[in-house]
Amino acid sequence: MQNVTLNVQGMSCGHCVNSVEKSVGALTGVEQVKVNLADGLVDVAFDETQVSLDQIKETIDDQGYDVK
């Protein structure tokens, strides 16, 4: 299991939080997703044998947010 904290820009409301948590959480291998809206951070716990960090970043990007 790998844990990462991503800096995500462009999130501004509860809808943004739900959008990121739902889309990333739906990926196979993702165990937990927690968005900290105030700090612009997304904590993700995932099984790197099932999903890559690049796939997670791409999923967030596809929702319209910038992963730094």
Tab-separated table of N, CA and C in Angstrom:
chain	number	residue	atom	x	y	z
A	1	MET	N	0.845	-1.177	0.000
A	1	MET	CA	0.000	0.000	0.000
A	1	MET	C	0.891	1.242	0.000
A	2	GLN	N	0.538	2.187	-0.831
A	2	GLN	CA	1.283	3.434	-0.916
A	2	GLN	C	0.354	4.583	-0.542
A	3	ASN	N	0.897	5.559	0.174
A	3	ASN	CA	0.144	6.759	0.538
A	3	ASN	C	0.842	7.967	-0.070
A	4	VAL	N	0.069	8.820	-0.747
A	4	VAL	CA	0.626	10.049	-1.311
A	4	VAL	C	-0.297	11.212	-0.982
A	5	THR	N	0.293	12.391	-0.919
A	5	THR	CA	-0.474	13.623	-0.771
A	5	THR	C	-0.187	14.467	-1.997
A	6	LEU	N	-1.231	14.782	-2.731
A	6	LEU	CA	-1.098	15.560	-3.962
A	6	LEU	C	-1.575	16.990	-3.731
A	7	ASN	N	-0.864	17.944	-4.309
A	7	ASN	CA	-1.268	19.341	-4.272
A	7	ASN	C	-2.153	19.563	-5.497
A	8	VAL	N	-3.429	19.873	-5.264
A	8	VAL	CA	-4.390	20.014	-6.358
A	8	VAL	C	-4.961	21.425	-6.331
A	9	GLN	N	-4.828	22.123	-7.448
A	9	GLN	CA	-5.336	23.489	-7.544
A	9	GLN	C	-6.625	23.521	-8.344
A	10	GLY	N	-7.500	24.467	-7.992
A	10	GLY	CA	-8.746	24.647	-8.726
A	10	GLY	C	-9.968	24.154	-7.980
A	11	MET	N	-9.773	23.498	-6.843
A	11	MET	CA	-10.915	23.036	-6.046
A	11	MET	C	-11.392	24.189	-5.165
A	12	SER	N	-12.702	24.456	-5.195
A	12	SER	CA	-13.192	25.618	-4.451
A	12	SER	C	-14.477	25.379	-3.659
A	13	CYS	N	-15.057	24.187	-3.773
A	13	CYS	CA	-16.346	23.980	-3.108
A	13	CYS	C	-16.572	22.494	-2.813
A	14	GLY	N	-17.682	22.221	-2.164
A	14	GLY	CA	-18.032	20.846	-1.824
A	14	GLY	C	-18.198	19.968	-3.050
A	15	HIS	N	-18.700	20.537	-4.131
A	15	HIS	CA	-18.850	19.760	-5.368
A	15	HIS	C	-17.487	19.286	-5.859
A	16	CYS	N	-16.477	20.142	-5.742
A	16	CYS	CA	-15.121	19.784	-6.158
A	16	CYS	C	-14.617	18.607	-5.338
A	17	VAL	N	-14.846	18.662	-4.031
A	17	VAL	CA	-14.426	17.585	-3.131
A	17	VAL	C	-15.097	16.277	-3.539
A	18	ASN	N	-16.406	16.310	-3.734
A	18	ASN	CA	-17.149	15.106	-4.122
A	18	ASN	C	-16.685	14.562	-5.461
A	19	SER	N	-16.426	15.442	-6.403
A	19	SER	CA	-16.002	15.041	-7.739
A	19	SER	C	-14.669	14.296	-7.690
A	20	VAL	N	-13.713	14.841	-6.955
A	20	VAL	CA	-12.393	14.211	-6.858
A	20	VAL	C	-12.476	12.904	-6.075
A	21	GLU	N	-13.139	12.939	-4.925
A	21	GLU	CA	-13.220	11.733	-4.091
A	21	GLU	C	-13.944	10.597	-4.817
A	22	LYS	N	-15.018	10.926	-5.531
A	22	LYS	CA	-15.783	9.885	-6.233
A	22	LYS	C	-14.999	9.305	-7.405
A	23	SER	N	-14.388	10.162	-8.219
A	23	SER	CA	-13.683	9.680	-9.414
A	23	SER	C	-12.420	8.895	-9.049
A	24	VAL	N	-11.653	9.390	-8.114
A	24	VAL	CA	-10.426	8.680	-7.723
A	24	VAL	C	-10.787	7.415	-6.944
A	25	GLY	N	-11.787	7.519	-6.083
A	25	GLY	CA	-12.213	6.364	-5.290
A	25	GLY	C	-12.740	5.222	-6.133
A	26	ALA	N	-13.196	5.515	-7.344
A	26	ALA	CA	-13.737	4.483	-8.234
A	26	ALA	C	-12.642	3.681	-8.936
A	27	LEU	N	-11.408	4.153	-8.867
A	27	LEU	CA	-10.312	3.440	-9.524
A	27	LEU	C	-9.994	2.149	-8.772
A	28	THR	N	-9.783	1.081	-9.518
A	28	THR	CA	-9.398	-0.195	-8.919
A	28	THR	C	-8.049	-0.038	-8.229
A	29	GLY	N	-7.985	-0.444	-6.973
A	29	GLY	CA	-6.742	-0.370	-6.218
A	29	GLY	C	-6.669	0.806	-5.270
A	30	VAL	N	-7.585	1.772	-5.424
A	30	VAL	CA	-7.601	2.916	-4.507
A	30	VAL	C	-8.390	2.521	-3.263
A	31	GLU	N	-7.725	2.609	-2.109
A	31	GLU	CA	-8.340	2.214	-0.845
A	31	GLU	C	-9.037	3.381	-0.159
A	32	GLN	N	-8.416	4.577	-0.238
A	32	GLN	CA	-8.973	5.725	0.469
A	32	GLN	C	-8.583	7.014	-0.237
A	33	VAL	N	-9.520	7.964	-0.271
A	33	VAL	CA	-9.267	9.291	-0.833
A	33	VAL	C	-9.833	10.305	0.150
A	34	LYS	N	-9.031	11.288	0.521
A	34	LYS	CA	-9.486	12.326	1.434
A	34	LYS	C	-9.017	13.668	0.904
A	35	VAL	N	-9.973	14.563	0.637
A	35	VAL	CA	-9.653	15.892	0.121
A	35	VAL	C	-9.676	16.894	1.269
A	36	ASN	N	-8.617	17.712	1.336
A	36	ASN	CA	-8.563	18.833	2.266
A	36	ASN	C	-8.727	20.086	1.418
A	37	LEU	N	-9.943	20.585	1.349
A	37	LEU	CA	-10.271	21.702	0.458
A	37	LEU	C	-9.503	22.963	0.842
A	38	ALA	N	-9.411	23.262	2.139
A	38	ALA	CA	-8.757	24.487	2.599
A	38	ALA	C	-7.294	24.555	2.175
A	39	ASP	N	-6.610	23.408	2.224
A	39	ASP	CA	-5.186	23.372	1.886
A	39	ASP	C	-4.915	22.955	0.444
A	40	GLY	N	-5.959	22.523	-0.278
A	40	GLY	CA	-5.782	22.088	-1.659
A	40	GLY	C	-4.995	20.795	-1.774
A	41	LEU	N	-5.214	19.904	-0.801
A	41	LEU	CA	-4.475	18.640	-0.781
A	41	LEU	C	-5.412	17.457	-0.923
A	42	VAL	N	-4.911	16.413	-1.587
A	42	VAL	CA	-5.658	15.171	-1.728
A	42	VAL	C	-4.761	14.040	-1.252
A	43	ASP	N	-5.190	13.356	-0.191
A	43	ASP	CA	-4.469	12.191	0.324
A	43	ASP	C	-5.076	10.952	-0.312
A	44	VAL	N	-4.218	10.100	-0.870
A	44	VAL	CA	-4.681	8.883	-1.533
A	44	VAL	C	-3.880	7.693	-1.014
A	45	ALA	N	-4.593	6.653	-0.600
A	45	ALA	CA	-3.971	5.375	-0.232
A	45	ALA	C	-4.353	4.385	-1.323
A	46	PHE	N	-3.349	3.762	-1.931
A	46	PHE	CA	-3.644	2.885	-3.062
A	46	PHE	C	-2.651	1.743	-3.156
A	47	ASP	N	-3.066	0.698	-3.860
A	47	ASP	CA	-2.229	-0.471	-4.131
A	47	ASP	C	-1.537	-0.238	-5.464
A	48	GLU	N	-0.231	0.016	-5.411
A	48	GLU	CA	0.516	0.365	-6.625
A	48	GLU	C	0.623	-0.778	-7.620
A	49	THR	N	0.229	-1.983	-7.223
A	49	THR	CA	0.219	-3.093	-8.182
A	49	THR	C	-1.052	-3.086	-9.032
A	50	GLN	N	-2.048	-2.289	-8.609
A	50	GLN	CA	-3.318	-2.248	-9.338
A	50	GLN	C	-3.574	-0.922	-10.047
A	51	VAL	N	-3.002	0.160	-9.532
A	51	VAL	CA	-3.219	1.474	-10.133
A	51	VAL	C	-1.949	2.304	-9.930
A	52	SER	N	-1.597	3.099	-10.933
A	52	SER	CA	-0.377	3.901	-10.832
A	52	SER	C	-0.693	5.315	-10.361
A	53	LEU	N	0.321	5.976	-9.837
A	53	LEU	CA	0.167	7.365	-9.423
A	53	LEU	C	-0.214	8.233	-10.623
A	54	ASP	N	0.344	7.927	-11.786
A	54	ASP	CA	0.006	8.685	-12.996
A	54	ASP	C	-1.475	8.546	-13.349
A	55	GLN	N	-2.040	7.348	-13.158
A	55	GLN	CA	-3.475	7.156	-13.428
A	55	GLN	C	-4.325	7.991	-12.473
A	56	ILE	N	-3.904	8.069	-11.226
A	56	ILE	CA	-4.632	8.861	-10.235
A	56	ILE	C	-4.567	10.339	-10.607
A	57	LYS	N	-3.371	10.814	-10.945
A	57	LYS	CA	-3.208	12.217	-11.339
A	57	LYS	C	-4.038	12.532	-12.583
A	58	GLU	N	-4.041	11.624	-13.547
A	58	GLU	CA	-4.809	11.827	-14.782
A	58	GLU	C	-6.309	11.897	-14.489
A	59	THR	N	-6.770	11.080	-13.564
A	59	THR	CA	-8.182	11.089	-13.198
A	59	THR	C	-8.569	12.428	-12.577
A	60	ILE	N	-7.710	12.966	-11.716
A	60	ILE	CA	-7.977	14.280	-11.114
A	60	ILE	C	-7.953	15.350	-12.195
A	61	ASP	N	-6.983	15.271	-13.084
A	61	ASP	CA	-6.863	16.218	-14.192
A	61	ASP	C	-8.111	16.173	-15.080
A	62	ASP	N	-8.634	14.983	-15.317
A	62	ASP	CA	-9.835	14.816	-16.143
A	62	ASP	C	-11.064	15.474	-15.515
A	63	GLN	N	-11.032	15.681	-14.197
A	63	GLN	CA	-12.133	16.357	-13.510
A	63	GLN	C	-12.016	17.874	-13.620
A	64	GLY	N	-10.910	18.345	-14.190
A	64	GLY	CA	-10.730	19.776	-14.412
A	64	GLY	C	-9.849	20.476	-13.396
A	65	TYR	N	-9.076	19.709	-12.635
A	65	TYR	CA	-8.223	20.292	-11.607
A	65	TYR	C	-6.765	20.079	-11.955
A	66	ASP	N	-5.917	20.961	-11.441
A	66	ASP	CA	-4.479	20.939	-11.718
A	66	ASP	C	-3.733	20.216	-10.618
A	67	VAL	N	-3.035	19.147	-10.963
A	67	VAL	CA	-2.224	18.411	-9.981
A	67	VAL	C	-0.790	18.930	-10.099
A	68	LYS	N	-0.251	19.401	-8.995
A	68	LYS	CA	1.119	19.935	-8.968
A	68	LYS	C	2.058	18.930	-8.341
